[in-house]
Short mmCIF file of C-alpha atoms in Angstrom, two decimals:
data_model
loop_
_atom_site.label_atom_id
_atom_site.label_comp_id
_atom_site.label_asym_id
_atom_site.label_seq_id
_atom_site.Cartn_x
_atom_site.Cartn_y
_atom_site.Cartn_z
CA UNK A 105 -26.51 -11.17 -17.88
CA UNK A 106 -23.44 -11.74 -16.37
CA UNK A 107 -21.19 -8.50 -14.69
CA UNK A 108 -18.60 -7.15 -17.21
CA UNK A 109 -14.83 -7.32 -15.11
CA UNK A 110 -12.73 -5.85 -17.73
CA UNK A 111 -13.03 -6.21 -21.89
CA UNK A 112 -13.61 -9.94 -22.71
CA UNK A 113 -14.10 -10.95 -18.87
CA UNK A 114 -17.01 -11.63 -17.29
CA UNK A 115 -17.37 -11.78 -13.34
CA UNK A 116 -18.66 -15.19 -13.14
CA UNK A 117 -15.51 -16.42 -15.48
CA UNK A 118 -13.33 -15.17 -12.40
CA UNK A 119 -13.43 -17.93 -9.98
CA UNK A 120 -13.53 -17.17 -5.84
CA UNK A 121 -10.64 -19.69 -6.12
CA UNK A 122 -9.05 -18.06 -8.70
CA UNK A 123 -8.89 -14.86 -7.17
CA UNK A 124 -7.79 -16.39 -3.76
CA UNK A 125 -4.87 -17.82 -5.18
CA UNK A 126 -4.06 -14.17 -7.01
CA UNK A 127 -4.53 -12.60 -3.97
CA UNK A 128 -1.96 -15.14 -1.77
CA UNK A 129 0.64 -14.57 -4.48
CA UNK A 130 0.03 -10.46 -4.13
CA UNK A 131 0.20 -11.07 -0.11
CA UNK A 132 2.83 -13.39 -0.26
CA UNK A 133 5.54 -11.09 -2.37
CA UNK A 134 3.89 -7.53 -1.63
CA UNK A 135 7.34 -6.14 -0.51
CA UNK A 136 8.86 -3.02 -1.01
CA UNK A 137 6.12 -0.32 0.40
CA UNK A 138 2.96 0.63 -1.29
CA UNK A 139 5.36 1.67 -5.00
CA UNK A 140 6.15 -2.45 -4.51
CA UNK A 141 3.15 -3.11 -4.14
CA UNK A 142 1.34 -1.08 -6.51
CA UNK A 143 3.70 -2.13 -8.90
CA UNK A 144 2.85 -6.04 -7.81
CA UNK A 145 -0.94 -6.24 -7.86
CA UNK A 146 -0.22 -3.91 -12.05
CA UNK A 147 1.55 -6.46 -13.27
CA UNK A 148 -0.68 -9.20 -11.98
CA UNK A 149 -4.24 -8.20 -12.10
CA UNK A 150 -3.74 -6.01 -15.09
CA UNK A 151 -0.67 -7.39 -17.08
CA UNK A 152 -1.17 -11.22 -16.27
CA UNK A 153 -4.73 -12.26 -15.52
CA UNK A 154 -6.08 -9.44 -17.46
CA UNK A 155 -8.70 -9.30 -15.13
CA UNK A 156 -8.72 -5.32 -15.22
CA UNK A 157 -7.90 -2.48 -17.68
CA UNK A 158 -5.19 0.12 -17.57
CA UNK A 159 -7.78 2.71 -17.20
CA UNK A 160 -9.73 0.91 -14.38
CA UNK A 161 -6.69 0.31 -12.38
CA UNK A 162 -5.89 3.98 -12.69
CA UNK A 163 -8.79 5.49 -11.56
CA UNK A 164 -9.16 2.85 -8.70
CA UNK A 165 -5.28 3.67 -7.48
CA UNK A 166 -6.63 7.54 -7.75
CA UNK A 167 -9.39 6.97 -5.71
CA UNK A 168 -7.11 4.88 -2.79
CA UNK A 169 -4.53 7.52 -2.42
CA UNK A 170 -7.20 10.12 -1.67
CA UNK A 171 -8.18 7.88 1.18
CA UNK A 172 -6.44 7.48 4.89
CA UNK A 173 -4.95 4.10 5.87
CA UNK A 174 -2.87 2.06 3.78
CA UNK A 175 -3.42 2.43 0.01
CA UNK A 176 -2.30 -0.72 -1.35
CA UNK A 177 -4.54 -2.61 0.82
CA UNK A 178 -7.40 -0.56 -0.40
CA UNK A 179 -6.82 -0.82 -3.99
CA UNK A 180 -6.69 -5.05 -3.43
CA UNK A 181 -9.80 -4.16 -2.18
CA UNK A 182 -10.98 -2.65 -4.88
CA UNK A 183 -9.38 -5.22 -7.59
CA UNK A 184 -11.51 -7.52 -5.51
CA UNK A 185 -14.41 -6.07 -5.73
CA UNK A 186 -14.25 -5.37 -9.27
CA UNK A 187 -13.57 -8.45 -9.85
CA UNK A 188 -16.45 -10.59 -7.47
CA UNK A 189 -18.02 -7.96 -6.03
CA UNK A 190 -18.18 -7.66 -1.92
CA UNK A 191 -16.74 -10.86 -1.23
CA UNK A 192 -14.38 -10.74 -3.91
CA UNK A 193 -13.02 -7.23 -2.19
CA UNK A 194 -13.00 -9.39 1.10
CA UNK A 195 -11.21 -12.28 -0.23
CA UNK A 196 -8.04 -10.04 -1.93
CA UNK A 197 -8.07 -7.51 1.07
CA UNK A 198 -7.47 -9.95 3.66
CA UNK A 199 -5.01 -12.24 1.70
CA UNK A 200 -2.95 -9.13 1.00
CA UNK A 201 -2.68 -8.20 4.54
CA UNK A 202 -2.88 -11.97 6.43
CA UNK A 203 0.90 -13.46 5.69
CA UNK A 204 2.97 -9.95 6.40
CA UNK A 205 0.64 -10.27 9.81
CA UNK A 206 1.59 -13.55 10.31
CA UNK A 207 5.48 -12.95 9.79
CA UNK A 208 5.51 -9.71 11.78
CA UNK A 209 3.66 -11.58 14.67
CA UNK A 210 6.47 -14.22 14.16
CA UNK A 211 9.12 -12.06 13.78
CA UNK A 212 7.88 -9.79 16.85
CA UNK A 213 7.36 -12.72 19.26
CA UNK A 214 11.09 -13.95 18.81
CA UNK A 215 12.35 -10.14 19.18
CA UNK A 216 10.72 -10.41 22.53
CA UNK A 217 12.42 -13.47 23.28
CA UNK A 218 15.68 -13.08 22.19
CA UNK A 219 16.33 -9.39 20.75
CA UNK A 220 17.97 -10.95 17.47
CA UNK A 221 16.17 -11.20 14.43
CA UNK A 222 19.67 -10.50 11.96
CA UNK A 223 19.37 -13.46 10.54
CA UNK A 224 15.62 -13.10 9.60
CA UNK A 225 16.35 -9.96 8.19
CA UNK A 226 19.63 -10.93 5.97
CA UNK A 227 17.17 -12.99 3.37
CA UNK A 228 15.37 -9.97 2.88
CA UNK A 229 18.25 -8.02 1.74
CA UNK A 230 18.18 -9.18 -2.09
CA UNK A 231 14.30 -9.07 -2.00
CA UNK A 232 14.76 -5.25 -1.52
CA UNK A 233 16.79 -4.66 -4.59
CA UNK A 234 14.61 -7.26 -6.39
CA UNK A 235 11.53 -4.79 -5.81
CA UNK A 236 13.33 -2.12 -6.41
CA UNK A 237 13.69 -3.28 -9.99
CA UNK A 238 10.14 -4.21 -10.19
CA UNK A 239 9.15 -0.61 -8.76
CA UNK A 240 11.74 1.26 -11.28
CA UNK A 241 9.77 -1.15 -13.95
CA UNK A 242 6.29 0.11 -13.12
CA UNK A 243 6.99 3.07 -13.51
CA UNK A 244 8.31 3.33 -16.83
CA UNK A 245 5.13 1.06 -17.59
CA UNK A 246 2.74 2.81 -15.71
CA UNK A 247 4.24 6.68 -17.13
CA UNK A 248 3.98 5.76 -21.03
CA UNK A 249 0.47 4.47 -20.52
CA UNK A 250 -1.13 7.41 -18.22
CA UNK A 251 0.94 10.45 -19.32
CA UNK A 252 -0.51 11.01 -22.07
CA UNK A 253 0.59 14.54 -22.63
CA UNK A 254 2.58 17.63 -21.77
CA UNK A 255 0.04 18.48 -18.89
CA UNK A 256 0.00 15.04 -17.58
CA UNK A 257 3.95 15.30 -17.36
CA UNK A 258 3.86 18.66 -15.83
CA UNK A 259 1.91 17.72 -13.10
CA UNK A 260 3.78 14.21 -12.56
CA UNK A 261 7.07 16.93 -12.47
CA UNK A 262 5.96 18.84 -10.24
CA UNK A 263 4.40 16.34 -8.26
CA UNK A 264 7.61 14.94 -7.40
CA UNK A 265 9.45 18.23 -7.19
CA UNK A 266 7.00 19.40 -4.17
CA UNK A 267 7.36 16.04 -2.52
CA UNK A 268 10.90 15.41 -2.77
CA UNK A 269 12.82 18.52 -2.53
CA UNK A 270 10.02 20.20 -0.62
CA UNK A 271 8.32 17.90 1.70
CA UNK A 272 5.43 19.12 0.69
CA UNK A 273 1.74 17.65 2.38
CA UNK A 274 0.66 14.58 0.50
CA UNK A 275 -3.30 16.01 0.42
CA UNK A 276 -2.22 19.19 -0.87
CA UNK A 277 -0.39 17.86 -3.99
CA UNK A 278 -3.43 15.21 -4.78
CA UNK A 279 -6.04 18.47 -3.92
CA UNK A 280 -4.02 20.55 -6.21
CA UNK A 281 -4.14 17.80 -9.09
CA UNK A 282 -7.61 17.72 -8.86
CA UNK A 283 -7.99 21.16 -8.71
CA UNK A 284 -6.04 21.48 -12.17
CA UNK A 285 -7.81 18.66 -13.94
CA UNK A 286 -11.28 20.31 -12.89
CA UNK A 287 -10.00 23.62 -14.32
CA UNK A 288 -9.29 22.52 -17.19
CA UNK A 289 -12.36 20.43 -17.94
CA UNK A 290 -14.07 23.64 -17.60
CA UNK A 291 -11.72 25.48 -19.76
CA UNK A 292 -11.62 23.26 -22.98
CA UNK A 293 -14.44 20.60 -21.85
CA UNK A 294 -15.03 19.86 -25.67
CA UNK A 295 -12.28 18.51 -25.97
CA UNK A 296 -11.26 16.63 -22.95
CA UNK A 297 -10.33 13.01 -22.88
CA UNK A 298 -11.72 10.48 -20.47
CA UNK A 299 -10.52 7.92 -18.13
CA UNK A 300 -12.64 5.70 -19.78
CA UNK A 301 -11.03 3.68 -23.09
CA UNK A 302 -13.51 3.21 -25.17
CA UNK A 303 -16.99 2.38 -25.68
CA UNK A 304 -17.08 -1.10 -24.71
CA UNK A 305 -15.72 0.63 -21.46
CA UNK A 306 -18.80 2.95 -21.27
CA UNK A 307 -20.78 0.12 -20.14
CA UNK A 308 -19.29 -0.36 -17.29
CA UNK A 309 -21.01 1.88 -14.97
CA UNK A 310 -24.35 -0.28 -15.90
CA UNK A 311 -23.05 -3.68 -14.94
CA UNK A 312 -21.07 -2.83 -11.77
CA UNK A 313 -22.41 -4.29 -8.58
CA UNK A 314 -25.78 -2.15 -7.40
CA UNK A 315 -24.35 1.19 -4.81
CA UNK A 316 -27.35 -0.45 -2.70
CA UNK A 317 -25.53 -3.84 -1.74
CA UNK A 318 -21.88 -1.88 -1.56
CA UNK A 319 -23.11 0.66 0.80
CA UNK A 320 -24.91 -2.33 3.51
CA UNK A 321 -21.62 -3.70 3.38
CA UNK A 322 -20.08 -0.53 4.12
CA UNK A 323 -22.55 -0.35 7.05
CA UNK A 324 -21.73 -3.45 8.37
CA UNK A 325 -18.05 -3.49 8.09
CA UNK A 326 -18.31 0.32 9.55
CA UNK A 327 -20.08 -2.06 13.02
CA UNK A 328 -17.48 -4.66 12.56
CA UNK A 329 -14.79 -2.54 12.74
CA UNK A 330 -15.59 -0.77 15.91
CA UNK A 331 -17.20 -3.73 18.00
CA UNK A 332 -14.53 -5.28 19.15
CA UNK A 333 -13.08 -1.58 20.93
CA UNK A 334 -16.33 -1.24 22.01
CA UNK A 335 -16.62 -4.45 23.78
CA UNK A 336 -13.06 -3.81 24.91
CA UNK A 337 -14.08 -1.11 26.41
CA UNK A 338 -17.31 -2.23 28.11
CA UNK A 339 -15.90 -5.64 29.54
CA UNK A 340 -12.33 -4.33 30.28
CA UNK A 341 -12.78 -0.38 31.15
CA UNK A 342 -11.29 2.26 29.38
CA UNK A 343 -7.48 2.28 30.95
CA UNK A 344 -6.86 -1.60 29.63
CA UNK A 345 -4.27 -1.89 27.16
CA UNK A 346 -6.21 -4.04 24.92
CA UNK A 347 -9.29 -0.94 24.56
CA UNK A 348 -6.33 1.52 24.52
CA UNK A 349 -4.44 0.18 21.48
CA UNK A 350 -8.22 -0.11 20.07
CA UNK A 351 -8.93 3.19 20.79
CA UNK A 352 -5.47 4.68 19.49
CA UNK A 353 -4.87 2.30 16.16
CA UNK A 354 -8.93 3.18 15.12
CA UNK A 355 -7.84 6.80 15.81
CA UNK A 356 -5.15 7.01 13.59
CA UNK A 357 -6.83 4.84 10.87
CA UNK A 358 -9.16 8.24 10.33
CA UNK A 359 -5.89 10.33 9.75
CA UNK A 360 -3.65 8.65 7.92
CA UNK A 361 -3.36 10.29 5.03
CA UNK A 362 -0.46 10.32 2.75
CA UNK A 363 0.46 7.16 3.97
CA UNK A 364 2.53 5.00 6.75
CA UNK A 365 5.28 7.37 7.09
CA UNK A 366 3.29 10.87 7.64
CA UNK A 367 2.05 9.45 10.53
CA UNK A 368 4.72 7.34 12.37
CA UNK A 369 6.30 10.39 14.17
CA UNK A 370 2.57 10.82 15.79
CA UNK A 371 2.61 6.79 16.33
CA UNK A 372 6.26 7.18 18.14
CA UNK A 373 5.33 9.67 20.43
CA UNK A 374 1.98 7.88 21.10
CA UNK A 375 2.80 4.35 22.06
CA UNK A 376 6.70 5.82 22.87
CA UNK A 377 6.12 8.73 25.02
CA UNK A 378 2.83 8.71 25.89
CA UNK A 379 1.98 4.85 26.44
CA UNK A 380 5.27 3.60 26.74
CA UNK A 381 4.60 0.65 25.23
CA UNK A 382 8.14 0.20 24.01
CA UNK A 383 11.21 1.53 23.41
CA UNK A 384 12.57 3.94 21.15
CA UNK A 385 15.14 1.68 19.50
CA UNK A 386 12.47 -1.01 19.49
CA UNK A 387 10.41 1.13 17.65
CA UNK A 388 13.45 1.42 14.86
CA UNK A 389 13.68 -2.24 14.77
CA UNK A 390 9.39 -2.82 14.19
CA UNK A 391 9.72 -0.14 11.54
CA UNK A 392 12.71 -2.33 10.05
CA UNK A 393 11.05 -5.54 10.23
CA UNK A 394 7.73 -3.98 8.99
CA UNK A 395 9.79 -2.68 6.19
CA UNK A 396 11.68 -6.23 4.93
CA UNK A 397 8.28 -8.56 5.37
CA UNK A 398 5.60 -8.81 3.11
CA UNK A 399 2.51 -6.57 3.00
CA UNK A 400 2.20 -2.62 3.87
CA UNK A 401 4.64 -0.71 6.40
CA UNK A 402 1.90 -0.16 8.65
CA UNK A 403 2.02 -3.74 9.73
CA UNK A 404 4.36 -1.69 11.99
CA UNK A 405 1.47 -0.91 14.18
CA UNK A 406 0.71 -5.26 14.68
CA UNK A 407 4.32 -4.97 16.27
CA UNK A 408 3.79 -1.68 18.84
CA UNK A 409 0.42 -3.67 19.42
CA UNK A 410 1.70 -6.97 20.41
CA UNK A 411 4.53 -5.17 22.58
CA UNK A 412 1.80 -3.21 24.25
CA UNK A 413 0.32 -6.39 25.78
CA UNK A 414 3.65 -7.69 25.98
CA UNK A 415 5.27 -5.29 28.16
CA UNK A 416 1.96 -4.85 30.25
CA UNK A 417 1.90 -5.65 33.54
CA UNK A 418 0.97 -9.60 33.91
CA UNK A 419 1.39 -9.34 30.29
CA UNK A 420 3.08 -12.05 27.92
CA UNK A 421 2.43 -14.11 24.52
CA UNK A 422 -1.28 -14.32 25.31
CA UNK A 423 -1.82 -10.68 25.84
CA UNK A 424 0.53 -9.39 23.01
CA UNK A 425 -1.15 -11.50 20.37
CA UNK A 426 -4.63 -9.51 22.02
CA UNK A 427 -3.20 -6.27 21.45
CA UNK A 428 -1.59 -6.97 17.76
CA UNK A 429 -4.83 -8.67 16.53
CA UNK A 430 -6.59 -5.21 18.49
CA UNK A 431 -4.17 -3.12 16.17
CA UNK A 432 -4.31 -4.75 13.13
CA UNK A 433 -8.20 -4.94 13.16
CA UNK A 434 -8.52 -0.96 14.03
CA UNK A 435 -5.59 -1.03 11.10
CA UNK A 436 -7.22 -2.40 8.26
CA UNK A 437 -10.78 -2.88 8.64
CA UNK A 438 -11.92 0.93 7.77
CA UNK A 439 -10.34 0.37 4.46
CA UNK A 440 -13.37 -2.42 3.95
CA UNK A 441 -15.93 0.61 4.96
CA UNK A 442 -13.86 3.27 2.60
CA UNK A 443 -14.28 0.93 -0.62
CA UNK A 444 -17.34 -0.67 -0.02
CA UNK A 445 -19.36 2.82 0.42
CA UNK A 446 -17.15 5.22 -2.08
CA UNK A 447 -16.53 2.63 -4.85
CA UNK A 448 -19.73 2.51 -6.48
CA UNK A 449 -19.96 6.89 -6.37
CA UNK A 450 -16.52 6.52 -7.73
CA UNK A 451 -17.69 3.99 -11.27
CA UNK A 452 -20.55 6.61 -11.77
CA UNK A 453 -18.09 9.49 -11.87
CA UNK A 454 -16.01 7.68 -14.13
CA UNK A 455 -18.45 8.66 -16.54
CA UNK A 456 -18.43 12.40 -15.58
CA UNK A 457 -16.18 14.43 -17.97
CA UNK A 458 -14.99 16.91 -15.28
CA UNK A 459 -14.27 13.70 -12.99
CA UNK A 460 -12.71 12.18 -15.37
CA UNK A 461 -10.22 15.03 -16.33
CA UNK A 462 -9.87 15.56 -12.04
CA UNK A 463 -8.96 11.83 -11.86
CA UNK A 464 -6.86 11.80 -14.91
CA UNK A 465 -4.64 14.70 -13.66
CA UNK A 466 -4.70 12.99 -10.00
CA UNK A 467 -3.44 9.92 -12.06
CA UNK A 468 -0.82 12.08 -13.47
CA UNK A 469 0.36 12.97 -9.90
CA UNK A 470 0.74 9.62 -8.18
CA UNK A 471 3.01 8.88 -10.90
CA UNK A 472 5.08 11.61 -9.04
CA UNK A 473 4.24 10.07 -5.79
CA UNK A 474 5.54 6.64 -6.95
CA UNK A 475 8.30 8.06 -8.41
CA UNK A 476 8.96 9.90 -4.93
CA UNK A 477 8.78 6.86 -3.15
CA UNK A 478 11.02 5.01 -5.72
CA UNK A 479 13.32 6.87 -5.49
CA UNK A 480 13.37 7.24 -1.46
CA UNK A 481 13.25 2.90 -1.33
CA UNK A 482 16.21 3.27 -3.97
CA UNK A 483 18.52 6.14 -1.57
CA UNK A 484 18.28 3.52 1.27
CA UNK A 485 18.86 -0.14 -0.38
CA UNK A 486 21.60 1.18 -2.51
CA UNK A 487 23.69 3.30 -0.28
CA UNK A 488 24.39 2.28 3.23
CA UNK A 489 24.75 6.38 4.05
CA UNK A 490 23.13 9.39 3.43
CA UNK A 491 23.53 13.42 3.94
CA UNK A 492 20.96 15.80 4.70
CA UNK A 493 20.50 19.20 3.26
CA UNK A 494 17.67 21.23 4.99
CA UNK A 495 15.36 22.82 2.68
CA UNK A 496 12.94 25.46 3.01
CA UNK A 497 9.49 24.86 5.34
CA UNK A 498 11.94 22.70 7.53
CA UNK A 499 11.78 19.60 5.10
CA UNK A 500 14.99 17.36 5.30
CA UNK A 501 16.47 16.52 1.59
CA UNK A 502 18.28 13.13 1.90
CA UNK A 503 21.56 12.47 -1.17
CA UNK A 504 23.54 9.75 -1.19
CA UNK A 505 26.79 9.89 -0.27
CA UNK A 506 28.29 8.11 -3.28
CA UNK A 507 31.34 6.11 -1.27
CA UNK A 508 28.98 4.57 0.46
CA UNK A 509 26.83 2.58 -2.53
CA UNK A 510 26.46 -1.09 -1.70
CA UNK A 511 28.10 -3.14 -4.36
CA UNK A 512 26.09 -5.98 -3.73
CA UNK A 513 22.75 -4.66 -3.75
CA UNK A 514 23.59 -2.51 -7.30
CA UNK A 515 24.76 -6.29 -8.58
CA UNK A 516 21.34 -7.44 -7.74
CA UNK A 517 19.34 -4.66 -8.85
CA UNK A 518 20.92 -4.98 -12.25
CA UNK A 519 20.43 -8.40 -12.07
CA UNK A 520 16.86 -8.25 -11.46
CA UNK A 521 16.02 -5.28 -13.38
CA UNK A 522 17.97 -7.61 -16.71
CA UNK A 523 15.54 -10.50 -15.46
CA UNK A 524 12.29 -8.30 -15.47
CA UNK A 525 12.59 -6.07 -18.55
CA UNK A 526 14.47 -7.97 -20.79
CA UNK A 527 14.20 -12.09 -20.24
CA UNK A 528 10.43 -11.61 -18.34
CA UNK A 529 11.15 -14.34 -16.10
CA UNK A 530 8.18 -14.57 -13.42
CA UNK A 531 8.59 -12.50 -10.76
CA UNK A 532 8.66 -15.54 -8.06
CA UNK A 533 11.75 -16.77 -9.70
CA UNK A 534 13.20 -13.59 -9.93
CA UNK A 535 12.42 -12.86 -5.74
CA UNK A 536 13.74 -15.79 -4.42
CA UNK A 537 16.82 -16.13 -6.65
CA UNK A 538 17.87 -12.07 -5.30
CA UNK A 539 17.12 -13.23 -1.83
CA UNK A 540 19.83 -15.86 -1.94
CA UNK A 541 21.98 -13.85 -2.97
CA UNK A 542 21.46 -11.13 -0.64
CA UNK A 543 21.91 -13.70 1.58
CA UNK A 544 25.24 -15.25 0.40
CA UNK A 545 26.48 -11.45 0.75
CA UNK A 546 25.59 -11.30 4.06
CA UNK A 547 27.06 -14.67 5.37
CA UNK A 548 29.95 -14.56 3.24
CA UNK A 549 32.27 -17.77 3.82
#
């Protein structure tokens, strides 16, 4: 019998093909941060190709944002491996990840050269409001369909309010979600209501792919991942920048929790300060490239990497494309191991009832978190300036200063948020028309 994807899809009905080419599109327009592209991969894998439930995506999205590294990369993972098992999870991981790597290698080879990559940058300007729009759209989709009462919205609320206003740790607010949804399993468990939709759903825990074949995988992408620094370090001693950036990227890929930007201020003063890799102000400019390319902000760490073999002594092209291929491999490959080996626990507890009410009140909170981010992708495409209030526990609260909003990119927002929620015209159509005119406002006649 063939492996149930999602109600009225079977695996073998989902074609490696057909899954490549969902993954390119997902890699190809994944801007906008991991809300962008959370939002993306919702509305294709769950709202287009039907390929999985509301529920499903849910729980796997819980599971991702308890894990360090880069979340959205994860849950194509996951999708993938929902979908076609191992390889399917191989297939949608790397497609999300490979063009952003190639355009950041791109991007970062002609920064080298000539220090100018404006004009590279100015088609990206509309593409930001565009995802903004889709973003602001997911999560008015995404709230009506997982809070699905006043607890849920409490803990979305205050979610947000300890994030936003009070900076506070990413962990902690997921931990504390959990906490609450455990508690009150215990409380009223007769009457809790799980994850899972219905019966038809129940089955799925019997036809996923065996824990057996997802945890050799896990074994062998855990070797994979930590060959090539080994090698590096054997063949090239431990003081070459190529086993450095290894050493460093594969470091940071254990403690990366609450995503790219709780740990660039320990990246900066790493390859900064310590390494001297590069610059401070080049550092701004890979964060602002990272940030207007496709795929996660982390591809950030692809652009320290290739200026780590770059600026090297008897470095150059050769070198840097060494070190960013080092750093994106210590990047994304533990997300591979994390899926592969904690996927399978994660289907079984799907059909635990205090599981289910700890990932349904976890659910409930990245709402918040999306909302957070939203909101902070929002303050800095719409407004060209910003003021900062300190708040207590030394956490920075950002407003817009209101003279300062960007006519342009409000007339494109509205523009694209008109396109999305009330016309539905495909998102690809939608992109590229908001990047021409981001353009035209940047090279006005």
């Amino acid at each position: 019998m063939s492996k149930t994807v999602s109600e009225g899809v079977r695996q073998q009905d989902v074609s490696y093909g057909a899954l490549a080419r969902a993954g390119l599109k997902v890699g190809l327009l994944s801007f906008g941060g991991p809300a962008g592209q959370i939002a993306l991969m919702h509305r294709i894998f769950v709202e287009e190709k039907k390929w999985i439930d509301e529920a499903r995506y849910l729980s796997a999205l819980d599971y991702c944002m308890l894990l360090p590294g880069p979340e959205a990369q994860q849950l194509a993972v996951y999708v993938g491996w929902i979908v076609r098992g191992v390889w399917g999870g191989v297939i949608a991981g790397l497609l999300f990840v490979a063009p952003g790597a190639l355009v950041i290698f791109a991007l970062a080879w002609g920064y080298a050269l000539y220090g100018e990559v404006a004009a590279v940058s100015a088609m990206f300007v509309g593409v930001k409001a565009a995802v903004l729009a889709i973003v602001m759209s997911a999560v008015l989709k995404i709230g009506k369909r997982a809070l699905k009462g006043r607890a849920d919205m409490l803990i979305a609320g205050a979610a947000f309010v300890a994030l936003f206003f009070f900076g506070a740790p990413f962990p902690a607010v997921i931990l504390t979600a959990a906490l609450l949804g455990v508690i009150s399993a215990l409380r009223a468990s007769a009457n809790i209501r799980p994850v899972v939709g219905d019966a038809k759903q129940a089955s799925l825990a019997a036809d996923r792919p065996s824990v057996e074949g997802a945890l050799r995988a896990a074994f062998v992408w855990g070797a994979m991942w930590l060959a090539p620094v080994v090698m590096a370090t054997g063949i090239l001693g431990r003081d070459h920048v190529v086993t450095r950036v290894g050493w460093l990227f594969s470091h940071l890929a254990v403690v990366t929790f609450g995503g790219a930007y709780a740990v660039l201020s320990y990246l900066r003063e790493q390859a900064v300060d310590v390494e001297q890799w590069l610059a401070a102000p080049q550092m701004i400019d890979g964060l602002g490239l990272a940030e207007t390319t496709p795929g996660p902000l982390v591809l950030v760490n692809q652009f320290v990497g290739f200026f780590a073999g770059w600026n090297a002594p008897a470095g150059g092209v050769w070198l840097a494309a060494v070190c960013a291929l080092m750093a994106s491999w210590c990047t994304f490959a533990p997300s591979f191991l994390w899926i592969f080996a904690g996927a399978p626990l994660l289907e079984g507890l799907r059909q635990n009832r205090i599981a289910a009410s700890a990932l349904r009140a976890i659910t409930a909170a990245v709402l918040g978190v999306i909302l957070n981010l939203a909101i902070w992708f929002g303050l800095n495409i719409l407004f060209r300036q910003a003021m900062v209030a300190p708040m207590p526990g030394g956490h920075d609260l950002a407003f817009p200063v209101l003279t300062s909003a960007d006519p342009l990119a409000w007339v494109i927002f509205g523009v694209a948020a008109l396109m999305l929620q009330r016309f539905k015209i495909n998102m690809i159509i939608v992109i590229a028309l908001c990047a021409c005119l981001g353009s035209a406002g940047v090279f006005p006649k």
